[in-house]
Short mmCIF file of C-alpha atoms in Angstrom, two decimals:
data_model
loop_
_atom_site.label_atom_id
_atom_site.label_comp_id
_atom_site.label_asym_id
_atom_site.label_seq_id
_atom_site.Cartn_x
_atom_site.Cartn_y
_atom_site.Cartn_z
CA UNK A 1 54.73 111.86 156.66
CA UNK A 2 56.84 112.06 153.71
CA UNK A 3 60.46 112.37 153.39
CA UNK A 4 59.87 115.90 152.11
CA UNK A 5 57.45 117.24 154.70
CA UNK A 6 59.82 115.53 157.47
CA UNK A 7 62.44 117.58 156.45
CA UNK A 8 60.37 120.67 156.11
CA UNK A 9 59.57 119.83 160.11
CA UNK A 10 63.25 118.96 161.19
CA UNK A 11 64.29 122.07 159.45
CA UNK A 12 61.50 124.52 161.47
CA UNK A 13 62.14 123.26 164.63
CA UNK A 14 66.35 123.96 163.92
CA UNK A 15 68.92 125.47 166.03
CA UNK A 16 69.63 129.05 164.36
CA UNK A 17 73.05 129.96 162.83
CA UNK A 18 74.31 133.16 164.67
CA UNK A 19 74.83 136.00 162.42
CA UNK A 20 78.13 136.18 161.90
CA UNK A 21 78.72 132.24 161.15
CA UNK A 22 76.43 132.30 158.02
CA UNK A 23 77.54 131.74 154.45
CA UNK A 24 78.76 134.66 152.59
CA UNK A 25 79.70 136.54 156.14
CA UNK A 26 83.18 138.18 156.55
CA UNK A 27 82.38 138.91 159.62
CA UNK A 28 83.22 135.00 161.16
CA UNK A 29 84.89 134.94 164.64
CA UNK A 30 88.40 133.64 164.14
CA UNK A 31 88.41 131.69 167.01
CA UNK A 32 85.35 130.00 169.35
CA UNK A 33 87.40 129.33 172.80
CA UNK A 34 85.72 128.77 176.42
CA UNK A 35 89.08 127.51 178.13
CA UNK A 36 91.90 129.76 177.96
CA UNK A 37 95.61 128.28 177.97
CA UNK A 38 95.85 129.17 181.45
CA UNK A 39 92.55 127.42 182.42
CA UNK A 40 89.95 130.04 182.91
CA UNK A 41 86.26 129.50 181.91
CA UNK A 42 84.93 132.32 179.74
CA UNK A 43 81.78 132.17 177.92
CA UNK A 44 80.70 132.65 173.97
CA UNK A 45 77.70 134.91 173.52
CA UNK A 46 76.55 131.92 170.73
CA UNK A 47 78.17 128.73 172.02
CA UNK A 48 76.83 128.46 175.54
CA UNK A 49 77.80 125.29 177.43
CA UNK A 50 76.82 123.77 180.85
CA UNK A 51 78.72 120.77 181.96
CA UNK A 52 78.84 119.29 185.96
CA UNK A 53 82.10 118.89 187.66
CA UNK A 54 81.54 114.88 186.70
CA UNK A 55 81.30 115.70 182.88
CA UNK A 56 85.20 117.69 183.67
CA UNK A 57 86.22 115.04 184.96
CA UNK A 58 85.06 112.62 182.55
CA UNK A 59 86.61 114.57 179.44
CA UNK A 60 89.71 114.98 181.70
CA UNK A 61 90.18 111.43 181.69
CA UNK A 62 89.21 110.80 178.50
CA UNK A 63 92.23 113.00 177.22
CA UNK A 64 94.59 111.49 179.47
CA UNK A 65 93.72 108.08 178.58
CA UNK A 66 93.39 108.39 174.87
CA UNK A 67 97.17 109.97 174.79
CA UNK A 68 98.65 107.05 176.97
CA UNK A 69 97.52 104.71 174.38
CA UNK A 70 98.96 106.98 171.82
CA UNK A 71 102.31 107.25 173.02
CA UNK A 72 102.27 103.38 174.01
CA UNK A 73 101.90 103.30 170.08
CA UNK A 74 104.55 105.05 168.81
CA UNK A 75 106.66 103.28 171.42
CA UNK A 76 105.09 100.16 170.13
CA UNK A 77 106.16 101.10 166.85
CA UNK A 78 109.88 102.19 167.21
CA UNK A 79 110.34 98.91 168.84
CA UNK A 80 109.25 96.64 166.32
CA UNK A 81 105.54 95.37 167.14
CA UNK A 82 104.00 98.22 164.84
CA UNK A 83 104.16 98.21 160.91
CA UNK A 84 103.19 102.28 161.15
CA UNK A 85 101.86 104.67 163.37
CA UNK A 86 99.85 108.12 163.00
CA UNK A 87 100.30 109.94 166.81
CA UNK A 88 97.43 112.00 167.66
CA UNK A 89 99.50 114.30 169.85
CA UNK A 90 98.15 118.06 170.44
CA UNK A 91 94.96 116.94 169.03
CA UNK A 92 93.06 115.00 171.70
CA UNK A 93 90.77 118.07 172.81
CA UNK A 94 89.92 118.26 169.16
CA UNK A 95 88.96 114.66 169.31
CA UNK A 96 87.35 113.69 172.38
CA UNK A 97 85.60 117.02 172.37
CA UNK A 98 83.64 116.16 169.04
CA UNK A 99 83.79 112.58 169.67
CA UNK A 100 81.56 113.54 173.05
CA UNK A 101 78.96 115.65 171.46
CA UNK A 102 78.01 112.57 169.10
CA UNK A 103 74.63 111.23 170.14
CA UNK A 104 74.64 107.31 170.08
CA UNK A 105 72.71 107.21 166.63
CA UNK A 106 75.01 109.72 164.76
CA UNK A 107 77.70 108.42 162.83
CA UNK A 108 81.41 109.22 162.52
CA UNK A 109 83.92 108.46 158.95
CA UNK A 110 87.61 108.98 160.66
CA UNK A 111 90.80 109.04 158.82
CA UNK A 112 93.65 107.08 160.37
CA UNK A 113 94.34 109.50 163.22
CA UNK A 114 91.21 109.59 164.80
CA UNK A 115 92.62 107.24 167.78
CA UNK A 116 90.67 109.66 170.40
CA UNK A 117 87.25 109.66 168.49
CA UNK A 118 87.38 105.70 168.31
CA UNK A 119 87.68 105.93 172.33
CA UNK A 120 84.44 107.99 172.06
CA UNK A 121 82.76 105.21 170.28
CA UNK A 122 83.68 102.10 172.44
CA UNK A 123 86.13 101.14 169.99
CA UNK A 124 88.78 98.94 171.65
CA UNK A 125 92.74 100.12 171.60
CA UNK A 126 93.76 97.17 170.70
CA UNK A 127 91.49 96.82 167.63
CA UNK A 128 93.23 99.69 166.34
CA UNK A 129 96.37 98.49 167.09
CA UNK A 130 95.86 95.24 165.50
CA UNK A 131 95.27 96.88 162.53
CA UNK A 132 98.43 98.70 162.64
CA UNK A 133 100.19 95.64 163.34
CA UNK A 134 98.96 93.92 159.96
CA UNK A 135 96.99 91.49 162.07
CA UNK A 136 93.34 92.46 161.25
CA UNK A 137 91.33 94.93 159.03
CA UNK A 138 89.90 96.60 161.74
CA UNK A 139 88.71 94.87 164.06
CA UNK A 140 85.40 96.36 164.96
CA UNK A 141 82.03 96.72 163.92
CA UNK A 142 81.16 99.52 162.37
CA UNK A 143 77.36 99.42 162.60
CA UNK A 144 77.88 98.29 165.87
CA UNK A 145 80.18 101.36 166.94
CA UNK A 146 78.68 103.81 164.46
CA UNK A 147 82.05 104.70 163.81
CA UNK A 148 83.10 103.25 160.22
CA UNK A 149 86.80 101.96 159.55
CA UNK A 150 90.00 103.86 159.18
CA UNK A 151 90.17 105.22 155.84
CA UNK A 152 93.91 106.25 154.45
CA UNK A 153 93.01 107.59 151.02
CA UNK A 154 93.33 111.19 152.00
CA UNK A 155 89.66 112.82 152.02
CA UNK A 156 88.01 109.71 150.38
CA UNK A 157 85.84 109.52 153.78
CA UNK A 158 84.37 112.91 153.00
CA UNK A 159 82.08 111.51 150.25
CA UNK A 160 81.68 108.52 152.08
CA UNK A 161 80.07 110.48 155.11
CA UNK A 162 78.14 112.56 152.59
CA UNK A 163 76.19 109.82 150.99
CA UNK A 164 75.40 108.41 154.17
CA UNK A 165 74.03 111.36 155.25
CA UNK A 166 72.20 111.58 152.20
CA UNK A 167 70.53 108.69 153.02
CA UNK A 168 69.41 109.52 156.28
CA UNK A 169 67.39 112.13 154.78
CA UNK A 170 65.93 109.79 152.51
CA UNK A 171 65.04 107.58 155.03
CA UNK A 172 63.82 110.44 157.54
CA UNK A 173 65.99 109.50 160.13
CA UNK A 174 67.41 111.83 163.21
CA UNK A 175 70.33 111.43 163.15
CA UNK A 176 74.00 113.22 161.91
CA UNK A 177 77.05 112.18 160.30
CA UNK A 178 80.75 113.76 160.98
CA UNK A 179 83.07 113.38 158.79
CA UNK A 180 86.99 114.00 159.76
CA UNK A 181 89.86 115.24 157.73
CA UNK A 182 92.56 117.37 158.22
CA UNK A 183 94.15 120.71 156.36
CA UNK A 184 96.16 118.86 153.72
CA UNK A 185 93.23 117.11 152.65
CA UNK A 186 91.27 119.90 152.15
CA UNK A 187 92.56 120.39 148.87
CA UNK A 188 91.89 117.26 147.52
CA UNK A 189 88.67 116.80 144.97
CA UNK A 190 86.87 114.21 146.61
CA UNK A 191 86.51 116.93 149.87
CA UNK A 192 85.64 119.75 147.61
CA UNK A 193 82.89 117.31 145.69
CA UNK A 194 81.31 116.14 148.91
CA UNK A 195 81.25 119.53 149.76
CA UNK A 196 79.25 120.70 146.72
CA UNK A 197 76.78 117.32 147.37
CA UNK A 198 75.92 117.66 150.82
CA UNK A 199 75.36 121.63 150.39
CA UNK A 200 73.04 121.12 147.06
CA UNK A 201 71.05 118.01 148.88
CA UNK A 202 71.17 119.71 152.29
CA UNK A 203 72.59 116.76 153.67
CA UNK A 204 73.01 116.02 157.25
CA UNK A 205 76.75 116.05 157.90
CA UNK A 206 79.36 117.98 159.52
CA UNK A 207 82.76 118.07 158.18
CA UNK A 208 85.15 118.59 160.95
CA UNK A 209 88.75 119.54 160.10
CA UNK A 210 91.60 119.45 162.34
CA UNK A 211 93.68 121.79 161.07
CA UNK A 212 96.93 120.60 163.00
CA UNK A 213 99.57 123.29 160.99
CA UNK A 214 101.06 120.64 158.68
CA UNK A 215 100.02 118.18 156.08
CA UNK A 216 103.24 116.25 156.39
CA UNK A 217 105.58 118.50 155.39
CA UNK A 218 103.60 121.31 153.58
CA UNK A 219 102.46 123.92 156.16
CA UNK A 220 98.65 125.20 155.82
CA UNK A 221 99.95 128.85 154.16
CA UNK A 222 100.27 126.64 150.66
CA UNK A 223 97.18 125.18 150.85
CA UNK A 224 95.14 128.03 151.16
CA UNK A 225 95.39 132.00 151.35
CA UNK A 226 91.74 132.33 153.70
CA UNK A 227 91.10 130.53 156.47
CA UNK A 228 89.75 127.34 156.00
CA UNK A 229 86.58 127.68 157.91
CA UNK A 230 85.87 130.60 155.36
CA UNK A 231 85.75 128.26 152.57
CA UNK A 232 82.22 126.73 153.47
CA UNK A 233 80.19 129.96 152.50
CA UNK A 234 81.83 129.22 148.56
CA UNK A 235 79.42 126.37 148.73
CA UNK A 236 76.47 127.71 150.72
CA UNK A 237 76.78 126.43 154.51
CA UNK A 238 77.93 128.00 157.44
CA UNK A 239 81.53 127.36 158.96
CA UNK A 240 83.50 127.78 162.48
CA UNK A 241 87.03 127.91 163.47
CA UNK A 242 86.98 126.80 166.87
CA UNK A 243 90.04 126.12 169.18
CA UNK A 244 91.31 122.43 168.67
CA UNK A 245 93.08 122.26 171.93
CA UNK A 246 90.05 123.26 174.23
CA UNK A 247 87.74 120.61 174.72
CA UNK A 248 84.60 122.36 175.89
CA UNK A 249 84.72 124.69 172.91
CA UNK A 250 85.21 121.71 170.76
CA UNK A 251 82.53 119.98 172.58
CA UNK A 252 79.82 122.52 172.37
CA UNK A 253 80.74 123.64 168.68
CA UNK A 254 80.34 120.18 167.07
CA UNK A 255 77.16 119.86 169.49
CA UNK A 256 75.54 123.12 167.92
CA UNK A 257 76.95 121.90 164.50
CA UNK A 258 75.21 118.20 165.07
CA UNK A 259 72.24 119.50 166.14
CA UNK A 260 72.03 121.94 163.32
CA UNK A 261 72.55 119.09 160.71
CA UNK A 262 70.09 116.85 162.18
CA UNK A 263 67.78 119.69 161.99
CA UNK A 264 67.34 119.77 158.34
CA UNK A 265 69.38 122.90 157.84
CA UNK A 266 72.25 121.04 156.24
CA UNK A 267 76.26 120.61 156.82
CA UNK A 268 78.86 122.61 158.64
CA UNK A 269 82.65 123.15 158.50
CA UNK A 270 84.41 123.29 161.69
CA UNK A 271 87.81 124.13 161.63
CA UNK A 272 89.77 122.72 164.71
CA UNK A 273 92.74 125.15 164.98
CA UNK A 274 95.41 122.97 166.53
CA UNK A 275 98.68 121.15 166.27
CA UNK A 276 100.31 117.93 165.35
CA UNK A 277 102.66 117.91 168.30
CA UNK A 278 104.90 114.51 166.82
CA UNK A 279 105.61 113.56 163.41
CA UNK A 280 102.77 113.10 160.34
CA UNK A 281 103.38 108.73 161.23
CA UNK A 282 106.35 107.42 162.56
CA UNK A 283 108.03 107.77 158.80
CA UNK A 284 108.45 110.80 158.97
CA UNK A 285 111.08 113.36 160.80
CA UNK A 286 109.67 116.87 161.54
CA UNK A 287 112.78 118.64 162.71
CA UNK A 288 113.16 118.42 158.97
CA UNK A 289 111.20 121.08 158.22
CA UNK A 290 109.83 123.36 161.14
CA UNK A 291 111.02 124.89 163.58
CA UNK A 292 111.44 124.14 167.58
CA UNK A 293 110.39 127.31 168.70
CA UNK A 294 106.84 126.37 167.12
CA UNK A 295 106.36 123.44 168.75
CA UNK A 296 107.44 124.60 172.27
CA UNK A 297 104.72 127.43 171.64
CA UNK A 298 102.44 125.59 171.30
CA UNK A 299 103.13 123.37 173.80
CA UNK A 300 101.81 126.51 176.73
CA UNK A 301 98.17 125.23 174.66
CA UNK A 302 98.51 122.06 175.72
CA UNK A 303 94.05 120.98 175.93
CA UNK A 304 95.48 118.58 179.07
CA UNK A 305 97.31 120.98 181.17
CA UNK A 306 94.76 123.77 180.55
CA UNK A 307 91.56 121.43 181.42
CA UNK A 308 93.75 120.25 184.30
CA UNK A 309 94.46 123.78 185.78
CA UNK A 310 90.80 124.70 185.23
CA UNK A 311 89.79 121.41 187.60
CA UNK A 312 92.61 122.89 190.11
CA UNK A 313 91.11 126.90 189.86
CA UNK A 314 88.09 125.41 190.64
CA UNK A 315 88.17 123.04 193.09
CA UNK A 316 86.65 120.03 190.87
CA UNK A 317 89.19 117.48 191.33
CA UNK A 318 91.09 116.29 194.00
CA UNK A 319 94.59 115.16 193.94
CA UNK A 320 93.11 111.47 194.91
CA UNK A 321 91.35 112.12 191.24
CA UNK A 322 94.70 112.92 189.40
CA UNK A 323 96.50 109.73 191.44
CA UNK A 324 94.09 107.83 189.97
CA UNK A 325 93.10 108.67 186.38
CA UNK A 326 97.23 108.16 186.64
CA UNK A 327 97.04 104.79 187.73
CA UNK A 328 94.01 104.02 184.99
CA UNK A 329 96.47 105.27 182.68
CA UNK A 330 99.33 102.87 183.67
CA UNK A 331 96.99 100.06 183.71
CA UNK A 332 96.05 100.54 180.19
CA UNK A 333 99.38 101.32 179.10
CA UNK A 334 100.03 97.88 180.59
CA UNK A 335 97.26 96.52 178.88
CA UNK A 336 98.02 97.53 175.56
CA UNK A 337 101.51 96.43 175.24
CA UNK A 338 101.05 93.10 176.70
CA UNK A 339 97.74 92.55 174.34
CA UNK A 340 99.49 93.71 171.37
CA UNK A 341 102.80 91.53 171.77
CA UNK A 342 100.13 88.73 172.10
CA UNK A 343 98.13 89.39 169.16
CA UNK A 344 98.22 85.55 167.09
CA UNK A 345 99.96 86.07 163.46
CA UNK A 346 96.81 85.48 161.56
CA UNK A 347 96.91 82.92 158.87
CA UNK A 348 97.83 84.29 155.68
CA UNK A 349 95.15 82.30 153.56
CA UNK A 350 92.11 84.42 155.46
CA UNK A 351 93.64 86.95 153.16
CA UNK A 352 91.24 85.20 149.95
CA UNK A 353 88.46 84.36 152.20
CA UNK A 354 86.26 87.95 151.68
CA UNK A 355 86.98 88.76 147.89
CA UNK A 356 83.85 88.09 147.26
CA UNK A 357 80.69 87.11 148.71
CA UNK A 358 80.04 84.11 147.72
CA UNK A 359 82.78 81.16 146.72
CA UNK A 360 84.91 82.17 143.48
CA UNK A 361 86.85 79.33 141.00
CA UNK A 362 89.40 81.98 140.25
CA UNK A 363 89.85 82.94 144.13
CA UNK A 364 89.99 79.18 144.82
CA UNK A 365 92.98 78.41 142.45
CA UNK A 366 95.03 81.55 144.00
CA UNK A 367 94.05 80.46 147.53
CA UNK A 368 95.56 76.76 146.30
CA UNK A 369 98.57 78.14 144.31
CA UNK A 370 99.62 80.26 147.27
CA UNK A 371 99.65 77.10 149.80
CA UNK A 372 101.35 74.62 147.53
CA UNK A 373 103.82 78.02 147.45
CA UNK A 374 104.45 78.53 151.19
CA UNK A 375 104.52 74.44 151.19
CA UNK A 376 107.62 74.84 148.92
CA UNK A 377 109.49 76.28 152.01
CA UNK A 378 111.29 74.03 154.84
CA UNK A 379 108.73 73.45 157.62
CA UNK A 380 105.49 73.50 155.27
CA UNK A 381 104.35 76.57 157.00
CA UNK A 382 102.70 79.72 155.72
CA UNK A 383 105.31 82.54 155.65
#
């Protein structure tokens, strides 16, 4: 079967696009939400999802987990052991909802906030940390994790994602890609061109935006006078605003939005309406420029306490489950601040060893210039 006529097939047997979500429409719902604030189920005539007490229970843990590590982080940072850090805070639902409704094959282009998704993908803490600490570049695989390194030139993943996806279609593959960005970067170019590409080639890929309020300091009012979801039908694709802080709407939106991709019908722009709870990285000083009373309204959306009083409505969790997903969470809170005051200082020379593939005469003499330099100093040793 050709490339063409295997598109042709993906594309027949596709998930539809309800009415209202397809390019051009005005009529968009301004918000997909299954979990209230307060914890109460409710259903979406178009995004239907079934999950078992277990699956609750799993995603519950999942967000509690992935903001332990978090705040370990930032604690990490103000004392020292961190160079930077970007806190996920407010957005895990976003996060571990999409990261969730990733089949094994699909594959994921984060920024350098996407600390929940990497938990999705098997991607260890500490590797994340270590970069963060200056100590590696990474740390993981990413054709081993399907989930490709942190990228922090701001929407430069976007056409990253969309040429891979591109080339699943050419080689007929079933699979998706997700790219993740947030609402300041959807004003950059590089978003807006991998936007036109991935429409015009139909390209499997869904770009996922967490619109958390605030690109540092700029709120989401300058970058845009629609809502962002809107701007997909300029290019020809459908796009969703879904709630960022409720995991199962999150969760069955990016499924539907997956599925739809790997279909053959082409990319989707979810919006993940939600908030950056700390500050932009640990540079930066929000009571600078917005106000309490936002954050502590927000804080009655919190996607932990509202998955956590849905478990309680409905008798899905015991308290011997809360006592210990609490204890999990200590342990790797443990774990992660005794493995990152242990990370080894790497030696500085590995810095020349991956310029280029094969052995260099110019990246030889820098390698040697730079130890006879950090020779120069008392001790001999590389500083």
């Amino acid at each position: 079967m050709t490339v063409k006529s295997t598109a042709r097939a993906r594309k027949k047997a596709a998930p539809g696009v309800p009415d209202n979500l397809r390019a051009g429409s005005g009529s968009a719902p301004e918000l997909v939400q299954l979990l209230t604030p307060e914890g109460d189920r409710v259903e979406h005539p178009d995004f239907p999802l079934t999950a078992t007490p277990e699956e609750l229970r799993g995603l519950y843990r999942d967000l509690v987990l992935v903001r332990r590590f978090d705040a370990e982080a930032t604690s990490l940072q103000r004392q020292g052991e961190l160079g930077l850090w970007a806190s996920l805070l407010g957005q895990e639902a976003a996060q571990v909802g999409s990261g969730r409704a990733m089949r094994p094959g699909d594959y994921a282009f984060p920024t350098y906030r996407e600390h929940g998704v990497a938990w999705c993908r098997d991607v260890d803490p500490l590797n994340l940390l270590g970069m963060f600490r200056g100590v590696n570049h990474g740390g993981w695989d990413p054709n081993e994790k399907n989930f490709h390194l942190y990228t922090i030139v701001i929407g430069a993943q976007a056409l990253h994602a969309t040429g891979y996806a591109m080339g699943i279609t050419k080689d007929g593959a079933d699979d998706a890609v997700i790219a993740y960005f947030g609402d300041g970067a959807s004003s950059q170019g590089d978003v807006n061109e991998a936007f036109t590409f991935a429409s015009v080639y139909n390209s499997p890929v869904v770009f996922f935006c967490q619109n958390n309020q605030w690109a540092i300091s700029e709120p989401t009012t300058t970058q845009t006078r629609i809502p962002l979801y809107r701007r997909a039908s300029g290019f020809g694709f459908p796009g969703v605003r879904v709630d960022g802080n409720d995991v199962l709407a999150c969760l069955a939106v990016t499924r539907w939005a997956l599925d739809h991709a790997r279909s053959g019908n082409g990319p989707v722009l979810i919006e993940a309406f939600t908030y950056r709870m700390g500050a932009h990285t640990t540079s930066d000083d929000p009571t600078r420029y917005r106000l309490t009373e936002e954050t502590e309204a927000w804080k009655a959306k919190d996607p932990i306490l509202r998955l956590k009083a849905h478990l309680d409505k409905e008798g899905l969790a015991d308290e011997a489950f809360f006592a210990e997903v609490e204890a999990a969470s200590e342990a790797l809170g443990l774990r992660v601040r005794e493995g990152v005051r242990s990370m080894p200082d790497p030696d500085p020379t590995l810095i020349f060893d991956h310029v280029y593939a094969e052995p260099h005469a110019q990246v030889a003499e820098d390698r040697a210039e730079y130890i006879a330099y950090a020779a120069s100093f008392e001790g001999g040793e590389h500083h």
